[in-house]
Coordinates of C-alpha atoms in Angstrom, one line a residue:
Chain A
M1 CA 0.0 0.0 0.0
T2 CA 2.7 2.4 1.0
E3 CA 4.6 1.4 -2.0
N4 CA 1.7 2.5 -4.1
F5 CA 1.5 5.8 -2.5
L6 CA 5.1 6.3 -2.9
L7 CA 4.9 5.4 -6.6
V8 CA 2.0 7.8 -7.2
Y9 CA 3.9 10.5 -5.3
Q10 CA 7.0 10.0 -7.3
S11 CA 5.2 9.8 -10.6
L12 CA 3.0 12.8 -9.9
P13 CA 5.4 15.6 -11.3
Y14 CA 5.9 13.5 -14.4
L15 CA 2.2 13.1 -14.9
L16 CA 1.4 16.7 -14.1
K17 CA 3.8 17.8 -16.8
G18 CA 1.8 15.6 -19.1
S19 CA -1.4 17.4 -18.0
I20 CA 0.2 20.6 -19.0
I21 CA 0.6 19.2 -22.5
T22 CA -3.0 18.0 -22.4
L23 CA -4.1 21.5 -21.4
E24 CA -2.0 23.0 -24.2
L25 CA -3.6 20.6 -26.6
I26 CA -7.2 21.2 -25.6
G27 CA -6.6 25.0 -25.2
G28 CA -5.3 25.1 -28.7
A29 CA -7.9 22.8 -30.2
L30 CA -10.8 24.6 -28.4
A31 CA -9.5 28.0 -29.5
L32 CA -9.1 26.8 -33.1
G33 CA -12.6 25.3 -33.0
L34 CA -14.0 28.6 -31.6
I35 CA -12.3 30.8 -34.1
M36 CA -13.6 28.6 -36.9
G37 CA -16.9 27.5 -35.4
I38 CA -18.4 31.0 -35.0
P39 CA -18.0 32.1 -38.6
M40 CA -19.0 28.7 -39.8
A41 CA -22.2 28.9 -37.8
I42 CA -22.9 32.4 -39.1
G43 CA -22.2 31.2 -42.6
Q44 CA -24.6 28.3 -42.2
V45 CA -27.4 30.5 -40.9
Y46 CA -27.0 33.6 -42.9
G47 CA -24.9 32.6 -45.9
N48 CA -26.1 31.6 -49.3
K49 CA -26.7 28.0 -50.2
Y50 CA -23.2 27.4 -51.5
V51 CA -21.6 28.6 -48.3
A52 CA -24.1 26.7 -46.2
N53 CA -23.6 23.5 -48.2
L54 CA -19.8 23.8 -48.0
I55 CA -20.0 24.1 -44.3
S56 CA -22.4 21.2 -44.0
F57 CA -20.0 19.1 -46.0
Y58 CA -17.2 20.0 -43.6
V59 CA -19.3 19.2 -40.6
W60 CA -20.4 15.9 -42.1
F61 CA -16.8 14.9 -42.7
F62 CA -15.3 15.8 -39.4
R63 CA -18.3 14.6 -37.3
G64 CA -18.5 11.4 -39.3
L65 CA -15.1 10.0 -38.7
P66 CA -13.7 8.5 -35.5
V67 CA -11.1 10.8 -33.9
L68 CA -8.5 8.2 -34.2
V69 CA -9.1 7.8 -37.9
L70 CA -8.8 11.6 -38.4
L71 CA -5.6 11.6 -36.4
F72 CA -4.0 8.9 -38.4
L73 CA -5.3 10.3 -41.7
F74 CA -3.9 13.7 -41.0
Y75 CA -0.7 13.0 -39.0
F76 CA 0.6 10.0 -40.9
G77 CA -1.2 10.8 -44.1
L78 CA -2.1 14.3 -45.2
F79 CA 0.5 16.3 -43.2
M80 CA 3.3 14.0 -44.4
F81 CA 2.0 13.9 -47.9
L82 CA 2.0 17.7 -48.0
G83 CA 5.5 17.7 -46.5
F84 CA 4.5 19.5 -43.3
N85 CA 7.0 18.7 -40.6
L86 CA 4.7 19.0 -37.6
T87 CA 5.3 18.0 -34.0
A88 CA 2.8 15.6 -32.5
L89 CA 1.4 18.4 -30.4
T90 CA 0.8 20.8 -33.3
A91 CA -0.7 18.0 -35.4
A92 CA -2.9 17.0 -32.5
I93 CA -4.1 20.6 -32.0
L94 CA -4.9 20.9 -35.7
V95 CA -6.8 17.7 -35.9
L96 CA -8.7 18.0 -32.7
G97 CA -9.3 21.7 -33.5
L98 CA -10.6 21.1 -37.0
R99 CA -12.9 18.4 -35.6
S100 CA -14.0 20.6 -32.7
A101 CA -14.8 23.4 -35.2
A102 CA -17.4 21.1 -36.7
Y103 CA -19.0 20.4 -33.4
Q104 CA -18.7 24.0 -32.1
S105 CA -20.3 25.3 -35.3
Q106 CA -23.4 23.3 -34.6
I107 CA -23.5 24.5 -31.0
F108 CA -23.3 28.1 -32.2
R109 CA -25.7 27.5 -35.0
G110 CA -28.3 26.2 -32.6
S111 CA -27.9 29.2 -30.3
I112 CA -28.0 31.7 -33.2
Q113 CA -31.2 30.1 -34.4
S114 CA -32.7 30.2 -31.0
V115 CA -32.3 34.0 -30.8
G116 CA -35.7 35.2 -31.9
E117 CA -36.2 36.4 -35.5
G118 CA -37.6 39.6 -34.2
Q119 CA -34.2 40.6 -32.9
M120 CA -32.7 40.7 -36.4
M121 CA -35.8 42.4 -37.7
A122 CA -35.7 45.1 -35.1
A123 CA -32.0 45.7 -35.7
R124 CA -32.5 46.0 -39.5
S125 CA -35.5 48.3 -38.9
L126 CA -33.1 50.7 -37.2
G127 CA -31.0 50.8 -40.3
M128 CA -28.3 48.4 -39.0
S129 CA -26.5 46.3 -41.7
K130 CA -26.9 42.6 -41.4
L131 CA -23.3 42.2 -40.4
K132 CA -23.5 44.8 -37.6
A133 CA -26.8 43.2 -36.4
I134 CA -25.1 39.8 -36.2
F135 CA -22.2 41.3 -34.4
Y136 CA -23.9 43.6 -31.9
I137 CA -27.3 42.0 -31.5
I138 CA -27.4 38.3 -32.4
L139 CA -23.9 37.0 -31.3
P140 CA -23.9 38.6 -27.8
Q141 CA -27.1 36.7 -27.1
A142 CA -26.2 33.5 -29.0
L143 CA -22.8 33.2 -27.3
R144 CA -24.4 33.4 -23.9
I145 CA -26.9 30.7 -24.8
S146 CA -24.1 28.5 -26.1
I147 CA -22.1 28.3 -22.9
P148 CA -23.7 25.1 -21.5
G149 CA -23.3 23.4 -24.9
W150 CA -19.7 24.7 -25.1
S151 CA -18.9 23.3 -21.7
N152 CA -20.0 20.0 -23.0
E153 CA -17.6 20.3 -25.9
Y154 CA -14.8 21.2 -23.4
S155 CA -15.3 18.0 -21.4
I156 CA -15.6 15.9 -24.5
I157 CA -12.4 17.2 -26.1
L158 CA -10.6 16.9 -22.8
K159 CA -11.3 13.2 -22.8
D160 CA -10.7 12.8 -26.5
S161 CA -7.3 14.3 -26.0
A162 CA -6.2 10.9 -24.6
V163 CA -6.3 9.3 -28.0
T164 CA -3.3 11.4 -29.0
Y165 CA -1.5 8.6 -27.2
A166 CA -1.7 6.9 -30.5
I167 CA 0.6 9.4 -32.3
G168 CA 3.0 9.5 -29.3
L169 CA 2.1 12.8 -27.8
T170 CA 3.4 12.7 -24.3
E171 CA 0.2 13.8 -22.6
I172 CA -1.2 12.4 -19.4
L173 CA -2.2 8.9 -20.5
T174 CA 1.0 8.3 -22.6
R175 CA 3.1 9.1 -19.6
G176 CA 0.9 7.0 -17.3
N177 CA 1.4 4.1 -19.7
F178 CA 5.2 4.6 -19.6
I179 CA 5.3 4.3 -15.9
A180 CA 2.8 1.5 -15.7
T181 CA 4.8 -0.7 -18.1
R182 CA 8.0 0.1 -16.4
T183 CA 6.8 -0.6 -12.8
Y184 CA 4.1 -3.2 -13.5
Q185 CA 1.8 -1.2 -11.3
P186 CA -1.0 -0.2 -13.7
L187 CA -3.8 0.3 -11.2
P188 CA -2.4 3.1 -9.0
I189 CA -1.0 4.9 -12.0
F190 CA -4.1 4.8 -14.2
L191 CA -6.2 5.7 -11.1
T192 CA -4.0 8.8 -10.8
C193 CA -4.4 9.6 -14.5
A194 CA -8.2 9.2 -14.1
A195 CA -8.1 11.5 -11.1
I196 CA -6.3 14.2 -13.1
F197 CA -8.8 13.9 -15.9
L198 CA -11.7 14.2 -13.4
I199 CA -10.2 17.3 -11.8
L200 CA -9.5 18.9 -15.1
T201 CA -13.1 18.2 -16.3
Y202 CA -14.5 19.5 -13.0
G203 CA -12.4 22.6 -13.0
G204 CA -13.1 23.6 -16.5
V205 CA -16.8 23.0 -16.3
K206 CA -16.9 24.9 -13.0
L207 CA -15.1 27.9 -14.6
L208 CA -17.6 27.9 -17.5
N209 CA -20.5 27.8 -14.9
I210 CA -19.0 30.9 -13.3
L211 CA -18.7 32.6 -16.6
E212 CA -22.3 31.6 -17.4
K213 CA -23.6 33.2 -14.2
K214 CA -21.4 36.3 -14.7
V215 CA -22.7 37.1 -18.2
K216 CA -26.3 36.2 -17.4
I217 CA -28.7 38.9 -18.5
P218 CA -30.6 40.2 -15.5
G219 CA -34.1 38.8 -15.4
Y220 CA -33.6 36.7 -18.5
G221 CA -33.7 33.0 -18.9
S222 CA -34.7 30.4 -16.3
Y223 CA -31.3 28.8 -15.7
S224 CA -29.6 28.9 -12.3
N225 CA -32.1 28.0 -9.6
S226 CA -35.4 29.5 -10.6
G227 CA -36.5 26.2 -12.1
K228 CA -36.9 24.7 -8.6
E229 CA -39.9 26.9 -8.0
Y230 CA -42.2 25.1 -10.4
Chain B
M1 CA -54.9 70.1 -42.4
H2 CA -51.4 70.8 -41.5
E3 CA -49.9 74.0 -42.9
D4 CA -46.9 72.1 -44.2
N5 CA -48.6 69.3 -46.1
K6 CA -45.7 67.9 -47.9
I7 CA -46.0 64.3 -48.8
I8 CA -43.7 62.3 -46.5
L9 CA -44.6 58.7 -47.5
K10 CA -46.1 57.5 -50.7
V11 CA -47.0 53.9 -51.3
E12 CA -47.9 53.0 -54.9
E13 CA -49.6 49.8 -56.1
I14 CA -47.9 47.4 -53.7
Y15 CA -48.3 43.8 -54.5
K16 CA -47.0 40.9 -52.5
R17 CA -47.7 37.2 -52.7
Y18 CA -46.5 34.3 -50.6
R19 CA -46.6 31.2 -52.8
K20 CA -50.3 30.9 -53.8
E21 CA -51.6 33.5 -51.5
E22 CA -51.8 37.0 -52.7
V23 CA -51.4 39.1 -49.5
L24 CA -51.3 42.6 -51.0
R25 CA -53.1 43.4 -54.2
G26 CA -52.3 46.9 -55.3
I27 CA -52.3 49.1 -52.2
S28 CA -51.7 52.8 -52.6
F29 CA -51.9 55.7 -50.2
E30 CA -49.9 58.7 -49.1
V31 CA -49.1 60.3 -45.8
R32 CA -48.5 64.0 -45.5
K33 CA -46.3 65.6 -42.9
G34 CA -47.9 65.5 -39.4
E35 CA -50.6 63.1 -40.5
T36 CA -51.6 59.9 -38.7
K37 CA -53.0 57.2 -40.9
V38 CA -54.6 54.3 -39.1
I39 CA -54.9 51.0 -40.9
I40 CA -57.5 48.6 -39.8
G41 CA -58.7 45.3 -41.1
P42 CA -59.2 41.6 -40.1
S43 CA -56.2 39.6 -39.3
G44 CA -54.5 38.1 -42.3
S45 CA -55.6 41.0 -44.4
G46 CA -52.0 42.0 -45.1
K47 CA -51.7 45.0 -42.7
S48 CA -48.4 43.9 -41.2
T49 CA -47.0 42.8 -44.5
L50 CA -47.9 46.3 -45.9
L51 CA -45.9 48.0 -43.1
R52 CA -43.0 45.7 -43.7
C53 CA -43.1 46.4 -47.4
I54 CA -42.8 50.1 -46.6
N55 CA -39.4 49.8 -44.9
Q56 CA -38.5 46.8 -47.1
L57 CA -38.2 44.3 -44.3
T58 CA -40.4 42.4 -46.7
I59 CA -39.6 43.1 -50.3
P60 CA -42.8 43.8 -52.3
D61 CA -43.2 41.9 -55.7
K62 CA -44.4 45.0 -57.4
G63 CA -45.0 48.7 -56.6
Q64 CA -43.1 51.6 -55.3
V65 CA -42.5 53.3 -52.0
W66 CA -41.3 56.9 -51.8
L67 CA -40.0 58.6 -48.7
E68 CA -39.8 62.4 -48.9
G69 CA -39.7 62.3 -52.6
E70 CA -37.0 59.6 -52.9
E71 CA -37.8 56.1 -54.1
V72 CA -37.1 53.5 -51.5
T73 CA -37.8 50.5 -53.8
H74 CA -35.4 50.1 -56.7
T75 CA -32.8 52.5 -55.3
K76 CA -29.1 52.5 -55.6
K77 CA -28.9 53.9 -52.1
S78 CA -28.5 51.5 -49.2
I79 CA -31.9 50.5 -47.7
N80 CA -30.2 51.2 -44.3
Q81 CA -30.3 54.9 -45.1
F82 CA -34.0 54.8 -45.6
R83 CA -34.8 52.6 -42.6
Q84 CA -33.1 55.1 -40.3
K85 CA -35.8 57.5 -41.3
M86 CA -38.6 55.1 -40.8
G87 CA -39.0 54.2 -37.2
M88 CA -40.7 50.9 -36.6
V89 CA -42.5 49.6 -33.5
F90 CA -43.4 45.9 -33.4
Q91 CA -46.3 44.1 -31.9
D92 CA -44.1 42.0 -29.7
F93 CA -41.6 44.8 -29.0
N94 CA -38.5 43.1 -30.1
L95 CA -36.3 44.9 -27.6
F96 CA -32.7 43.7 -27.7
D97 CA -32.8 41.3 -24.7
H98 CA -29.1 41.5 -23.8
I99 CA -29.0 45.2 -23.2
N100 CA -30.8 47.5 -20.8
A101 CA -33.5 50.1 -21.8
L102 CA -30.9 52.8 -22.2
G103 CA -28.7 50.5 -24.3
N104 CA -31.6 49.6 -26.5
V105 CA -32.3 53.3 -27.2
E106 CA -28.7 54.3 -27.8
I107 CA -27.4 51.4 -29.8
G108 CA -28.8 52.7 -33.1
L109 CA -27.3 56.1 -32.4
I110 CA -23.9 54.6 -31.7
R111 CA -23.8 51.7 -34.2
V112 CA -25.8 53.1 -37.1
K113 CA -25.4 56.9 -36.8
G114 CA -21.9 56.7 -35.4
M115 CA -22.7 59.1 -32.7
D116 CA -20.2 59.7 -29.9
K117 CA -21.1 57.5 -26.8
N118 CA -21.7 60.3 -24.4
R119 CA -23.9 62.2 -26.7
A120 CA -25.8 59.1 -27.6
R121 CA -26.4 58.4 -23.9
E122 CA -27.7 61.9 -23.4
K123 CA -30.0 61.6 -26.3
A124 CA -31.2 58.2 -25.3
M125 CA -31.9 59.4 -21.8
E126 CA -33.9 62.2 -23.2
E127 CA -36.0 59.9 -25.3
L128 CA -36.7 57.6 -22.4
K129 CA -37.8 60.7 -20.4
Q130 CA -40.2 61.5 -23.3
V131 CA -41.9 58.1 -22.8
G132 CA -41.7 58.4 -19.0
L133 CA -39.1 55.7 -18.4
E134 CA -36.0 57.5 -17.2
K135 CA -36.2 55.7 -13.9
Q136 CA -36.2 52.3 -15.8
A137 CA -33.2 53.2 -17.9
Y138 CA -30.9 50.6 -16.4
L139 CA -33.4 47.8 -16.3
Y140 CA -33.2 45.0 -18.8
P141 CA -36.2 44.1 -21.1
A142 CA -37.0 41.0 -19.0
Q143 CA -37.4 43.3 -16.0
L144 CA -39.9 45.6 -17.7
S145 CA -43.7 45.2 -18.0
G146 CA -45.1 44.9 -21.5
G147 CA -46.2 48.5 -21.6
Q148 CA -42.8 49.6 -20.5
K149 CA -41.1 47.5 -23.1
Q150 CA -43.3 48.9 -25.8
R151 CA -42.5 52.5 -24.6
V152 CA -38.8 51.7 -24.7
S153 CA -39.2 50.4 -28.3
I154 CA -41.0 53.6 -29.2
A155 CA -38.1 55.6 -27.7
R156 CA -35.6 53.4 -29.6
A157 CA -37.3 54.3 -32.9
L158 CA -37.7 57.9 -32.0
A159 CA -34.1 58.4 -31.1
M160 CA -33.1 58.0 -34.8
N161 CA -35.1 61.1 -35.6
P162 CA -37.4 59.4 -38.1
S163 CA -39.5 61.2 -40.7
V164 CA -42.2 58.7 -40.2
M165 CA -43.1 56.2 -37.6
L166 CA -44.6 52.8 -38.4
F167 CA -46.6 51.0 -35.7
D168 CA -47.5 47.4 -36.2
E169 CA -50.3 46.6 -33.8
P170 CA -48.4 48.2 -30.9
T171 CA -50.9 47.3 -28.2
S172 CA -52.0 43.8 -29.4
A173 CA -49.6 41.9 -27.2
L174 CA -50.4 43.9 -24.1
D175 CA -52.5 43.2 -21.1
P176 CA -55.6 45.5 -21.2
E177 CA -54.5 47.6 -18.3
L178 CA -51.2 48.4 -20.0
I179 CA -52.6 49.5 -23.3
G180 CA -53.5 52.9 -22.1
E181 CA -49.9 54.0 -21.3
V182 CA -48.7 53.0 -24.7
L183 CA -51.6 54.7 -26.6
E184 CA -51.0 57.8 -24.5
V185 CA -47.4 58.0 -25.7
I186 CA -48.5 57.5 -29.4
K187 CA -51.2 60.1 -29.0
K188 CA -48.7 62.6 -27.6
L189 CA -46.5 62.0 -30.7
A190 CA -49.5 62.6 -33.0
I191 CA -50.2 65.9 -31.2
N192 CA -46.6 66.9 -31.5
G193 CA -46.9 66.5 -35.2
M194 CA -45.1 63.2 -35.9
T195 CA -46.0 61.6 -39.1
M196 CA -47.3 58.1 -38.5
V197 CA -48.8 55.0 -39.9
V198 CA -50.5 52.9 -37.3
V199 CA -51.9 49.4 -37.7
T200 CA -54.3 48.8 -34.8
H201 CA -57.5 47.3 -33.5
E202 CA -58.0 50.1 -31.0
M203 CA -60.9 51.9 -32.6
G204 CA -61.2 54.6 -29.9
F205 CA -57.6 55.5 -30.5
A206 CA -58.2 55.5 -34.3
R207 CA -61.2 57.8 -33.8
S208 CA -59.3 60.3 -31.7
V209 CA -55.9 60.6 -33.5
A210 CA -56.3 59.4 -37.1
N211 CA -56.5 61.9 -39.9
E212 CA -57.6 59.1 -42.1
V213 CA -58.6 55.5 -41.4
I214 CA -57.9 52.9 -44.1
F215 CA -59.8 49.7 -44.0
I216 CA -58.0 46.8 -45.7
E217 CA -59.3 43.4 -46.5
S218 CA -57.8 40.6 -48.5
G219 CA -54.9 42.8 -49.6
R220 CA -57.0 45.6 -50.9
I221 CA -58.2 49.0 -49.6
I222 CA -61.9 48.6 -49.2
D223 CA -62.7 51.9 -47.6
Q224 CA -60.9 54.9 -46.5
G225 CA -61.7 58.3 -45.1
P226 CA -61.7 60.5 -42.0
P227 CA -62.6 58.5 -38.9
Y228 CA -66.0 60.2 -38.2
K229 CA -67.1 59.3 -41.6
L230 CA -65.8 55.7 -41.6
F231 CA -67.0 54.9 -38.2
T232 CA -70.5 56.5 -38.4
N233 CA -71.3 56.1 -42.1
P234 CA -69.0 53.6 -43.9
E235 CA -69.5 53.4 -47.6
H236 CA -69.2 49.6 -47.7
E237 CA -71.2 47.0 -46.0
R238 CA -68.0 45.1 -45.3
T239 CA -66.6 47.9 -43.3
K240 CA -69.7 48.2 -41.2
K241 CA -69.6 44.5 -40.5
F242 CA -65.9 44.6 -39.5
L243 CA -66.4 47.5 -37.2
S244 CA -69.3 46.0 -35.4
K245 CA -67.4 42.7 -35.0
I246 CA -64.4 44.5 -33.7
T247 CA -66.5 46.3 -31.1
E248 CA -68.0 43.0 -30.1
L249 CA -64.6 41.4 -29.8
Y250 CA -62.6 44.1 -28.2
G251 CA -65.5 45.9 -26.5
K252 CA -65.2 49.6 -26.2
S253 CA -61.6 50.8 -26.5
V254 CA -59.6 52.3 -23.7
E255 CA -60.7 55.9 -24.4
E256 CA -64.4 55.0 -24.4
R257 CA -64.4 52.9 -21.3

């Protein structure tokens, strides 16, 4: 028992370094997904049919393939074919980010569409251009609505990050596996890995909850605790 | 008649169809400076579509709209230029939910007119005062009553200094006891010489402020004339029927109660 604690204690710095890589990975992927996802959602809702179809195709592709297939396809296939010399981390950020963009675009599309049509109409009636109306009226509301869905995406991508083990990225699980195979003590090590993942999920979701409350529009929406009254 | 009876808004032969249904079938009228036109008619008769065709939120299939002598339809100018001069008030308010009352009124000034933020704030506050809501300036739409929301939306439209105001059933979504405060504001506008087109079912209001009442059915103007004439002695049987039905449904309007 004590041995186990000692092993965990000694492995912890090594695993925590891995969790920094995990955080870099999901930070980069989520950011890429966000930067691409919002314009994609706007294009799908407000763009002409060619733009909308192109985005639908993108979403179909990236949502339709297992993440491991995408990873292999891009890392061992496309990136090498194109002669990109990418580190495992950069490649993983790109692949998970491109995939996350597909999912995030649908989160944002849903929230944009749930902002009442009257909002756009009122903005246009003031003489606002469509673009300004999207930027100043629709998005501020849609982004607030999308926080719960986005927090889901955070936790999903955090867990999906473990598959980058397959391309040798030294994130949490890869490092855990190194130790486990060296020490023949898989249980305590993988439990530690699991604990780190749980803490990261909890922490991120918690932060997003705080953000959600912070940007809540006074008197608007029934989230937080008001639902308990019915 | 007003001394300055320049034509502000001219609508000519407007047609609009949605698939098989012809919603507007050649509507024409004009509004002179300071006039209030009230449009009445059964629901589905095309009243709201007509208002939206005026500021091109709905593009008419045929026909022209002129604002202060400039053609709004078929223009090279951006429609946004014209819309600034045509304030619109919606049945269900359509206040921007994520900003407070003051923000709702100033956003057009800042983002459309490019007004400096402090000046926009001052002007917005003034407009809110005009509708009696300076104390509610920092409340969000969800914290306001229906009547207050509608008054904010009137202030929002007025802040742009429009040449004409378009009201699309401004009191239809309100509780009966809140209708009065909104009509009061619109009446005050009429008295102060604002040019307005008002779609409404409030006959008492129509009677007291309209220069002319236009009765629309199935996309056509059936009857039109000054309210005393239309209400007491309508030319068409159809107008008479509609008016008696409306009184039956809505009872006497706020002013007459």
